[in-house]
Amino acid sequence: MEIIEFINREKSILFAILLVTNVIDYLTGCWKARILKKENSKDGMRGIFNKICCWIMLLIGFILSLIFNKLNELFDLNILYIDSIGWLLLISLIINEIRSILENLVESGINIPKILTKGLDVLNESVDNVDLKGKK
């Protein structure tokens, strides 16, 4: 029951975005390989395995959030934002997927506006700089 409360409807769109970006990244990677004439089944399987690992990491992130949240309650550790580990990881994974999609497109010969890559860098840096103890 806590899991259902933990992942509410408003935030569940982020999981759908990750899934869609996983699929698009895989497809653009296949397309890039075809254009560059570097198609190979091992790389394709590695891509699928990487996507599965992405979801495993996400599961671990949310499990850690639950564990640290419980420890915070039991021992009054006063650690702020500790329940955000899973969400921050989810956002970081989405950013990485989008970055990979853009890289695949560039390597396939498609021009990408610099604002997309710069915007991703700024967003990724802000996610990476979140202090889980509540200090800036």
Short mmCIF file of C-alpha atoms in Angstrom, two decimals:
data_model
loop_
_atom_site.label_atom_id
_atom_site.label_comp_id
_atom_site.label_asym_id
_atom_site.label_seq_id
_atom_site.Cartn_x
_atom_site.Cartn_y
_atom_site.Cartn_z
CA MET A 1 0.00 0.00 0.00
CA GLU A 2 2.87 2.40 0.74
CA ILE A 3 4.24 1.89 -2.77
CA ILE A 4 0.92 3.02 -4.26
CA GLU A 5 0.96 6.13 -2.08
CA PHE A 6 4.65 6.72 -2.82
CA ILE A 7 4.13 6.80 -6.58
CA ASN A 8 1.16 9.07 -7.09
CA ARG A 9 -0.58 9.85 -10.34
CA GLU A 10 1.00 13.27 -10.82
CA LYS A 11 4.52 11.87 -10.85
CA SER A 12 3.78 8.65 -12.71
CA ILE A 13 4.08 10.50 -16.03
CA LEU A 14 7.84 10.53 -15.41
CA PHE A 15 7.92 6.72 -15.58
CA ALA A 16 6.07 6.83 -18.89
CA ILE A 17 8.53 9.42 -20.18
CA LEU A 18 11.46 7.20 -19.21
CA LEU A 19 9.88 4.22 -20.97
CA VAL A 20 9.22 6.24 -24.13
CA THR A 21 12.75 7.67 -24.14
CA ASN A 22 14.14 4.14 -23.64
CA VAL A 23 12.33 2.97 -26.76
CA ILE A 24 13.24 6.05 -28.81
CA ASP A 25 16.88 5.79 -27.77
CA TYR A 26 17.01 2.13 -28.76
CA LEU A 27 15.37 2.85 -32.11
CA THR A 28 17.61 5.84 -32.90
CA GLY A 29 20.62 3.72 -31.90
CA CYS A 30 19.55 1.02 -34.37
CA TRP A 31 18.98 3.66 -37.02
CA LYS A 32 22.42 5.16 -36.40
CA ALA A 33 24.03 1.72 -36.63
CA ARG A 34 22.26 1.07 -39.93
CA ILE A 35 23.32 4.43 -41.39
CA LEU A 36 26.93 3.91 -40.26
CA LYS A 37 26.79 0.29 -41.46
CA LYS A 38 27.72 -0.95 -37.99
CA GLU A 39 24.68 -3.11 -37.25
CA ASN A 40 25.40 -6.05 -35.02
CA SER A 41 23.24 -8.19 -32.80
CA LYS A 42 25.62 -8.02 -29.83
CA ASP A 43 25.34 -4.24 -29.71
CA GLY A 44 21.56 -4.51 -30.05
CA MET A 45 21.36 -6.95 -27.15
CA ARG A 46 23.71 -4.74 -25.12
CA GLY A 47 21.35 -1.83 -25.75
CA ILE A 48 18.38 -3.82 -24.48
CA PHE A 49 20.38 -4.98 -21.45
CA ASN A 50 21.33 -1.35 -20.70
CA LYS A 51 17.66 -0.37 -20.73
CA ILE A 52 16.81 -3.20 -18.33
CA CYS A 53 19.67 -2.09 -16.05
CA CYS A 54 18.29 1.43 -16.15
CA TRP A 55 15.02 0.17 -14.63
CA ILE A 56 16.90 -1.96 -12.09
CA MET A 57 18.87 1.11 -10.97
CA LEU A 58 15.61 3.02 -10.67
CA LEU A 59 14.09 0.27 -8.51
CA ILE A 60 17.18 0.33 -6.29
CA GLY A 61 16.90 4.12 -6.00
CA PHE A 62 13.31 3.93 -4.80
CA ILE A 63 14.10 1.07 -2.41
CA LEU A 64 16.94 3.14 -0.94
CA SER A 65 14.55 6.07 -0.57
CA LEU A 66 12.12 3.90 1.37
CA ILE A 67 14.89 2.45 3.56
CA PHE A 68 16.45 5.84 4.32
CA ASN A 69 13.03 7.34 4.97
CA LYS A 70 12.28 4.61 7.51
CA LEU A 71 15.71 5.05 9.16
CA ASN A 72 15.11 8.78 9.28
CA GLU A 73 11.81 8.18 11.11
CA LEU A 74 13.21 5.59 13.52
CA PHE A 75 16.40 7.39 14.50
CA ASP A 76 15.38 11.00 13.85
CA LEU A 77 18.40 11.55 11.59
CA ASN A 78 17.01 14.84 10.30
CA ILE A 79 18.13 14.15 6.74
CA LEU A 80 16.11 16.25 4.33
CA TYR A 81 15.20 15.20 0.79
CA ILE A 82 16.24 11.59 1.43
CA ASP A 83 12.96 10.38 -0.07
CA SER A 84 13.97 12.13 -3.30
CA ILE A 85 16.72 9.69 -4.29
CA GLY A 86 14.45 7.67 -6.57
CA TRP A 87 12.92 10.76 -8.16
CA LEU A 88 16.30 12.40 -8.74
CA LEU A 89 17.59 9.18 -10.27
CA LEU A 90 14.51 9.00 -12.50
CA ILE A 91 15.06 12.55 -13.75
CA SER A 92 18.76 11.87 -14.27
CA LEU A 93 17.98 8.72 -16.30
CA ILE A 94 15.51 10.64 -18.46
CA ILE A 95 18.13 13.33 -19.11
CA ASN A 96 20.68 10.67 -20.06
CA GLU A 97 18.22 8.99 -22.43
CA ILE A 98 17.41 12.28 -24.14
CA ARG A 99 21.11 13.09 -24.41
CA SER A 100 21.72 9.67 -25.97
CA ILE A 101 18.87 10.20 -28.45
CA LEU A 102 20.38 13.53 -29.48
CA GLU A 103 23.84 11.95 -29.84
CA ASN A 104 22.35 9.21 -32.04
CA LEU A 105 20.69 11.83 -34.22
CA VAL A 106 23.89 13.89 -34.53
CA GLU A 107 25.93 10.81 -35.44
CA SER A 108 23.24 9.97 -38.02
CA GLY A 109 23.87 13.32 -39.71
CA ILE A 110 20.99 15.35 -38.27
CA ASN A 111 21.74 18.87 -37.04
CA ILE A 112 20.61 19.46 -33.46
CA PRO A 113 20.20 23.00 -32.07
CA LYS A 114 22.82 23.79 -29.41
CA ILE A 115 20.10 24.98 -27.04
CA LEU A 116 18.93 21.38 -26.60
CA THR A 117 22.33 20.09 -25.53
CA LYS A 118 23.11 23.16 -23.40
CA GLY A 119 19.70 22.95 -21.72
CA LEU A 120 20.29 19.28 -20.88
CA ASP A 121 23.70 20.13 -19.41
CA VAL A 122 22.18 22.81 -17.16
CA LEU A 123 19.34 20.52 -16.05
CA ASN A 124 21.70 17.61 -15.40
CA GLU A 125 24.03 19.83 -13.37
CA SER A 126 21.17 21.08 -11.20
CA VAL A 127 20.02 17.49 -10.51
CA ASP A 128 23.58 16.39 -9.73
CA ASN A 129 24.07 19.30 -7.31
CA VAL A 130 21.05 18.54 -5.11
CA ASP A 131 22.29 18.13 -1.55
CA LEU A 132 20.34 15.33 0.11
CA LYS A 133 21.15 16.70 3.56
CA GLY A 134 19.34 19.94 2.78
CA LYS A 135 22.45 22.10 2.61
CA LYS A 136 23.45 24.09 -0.48
#
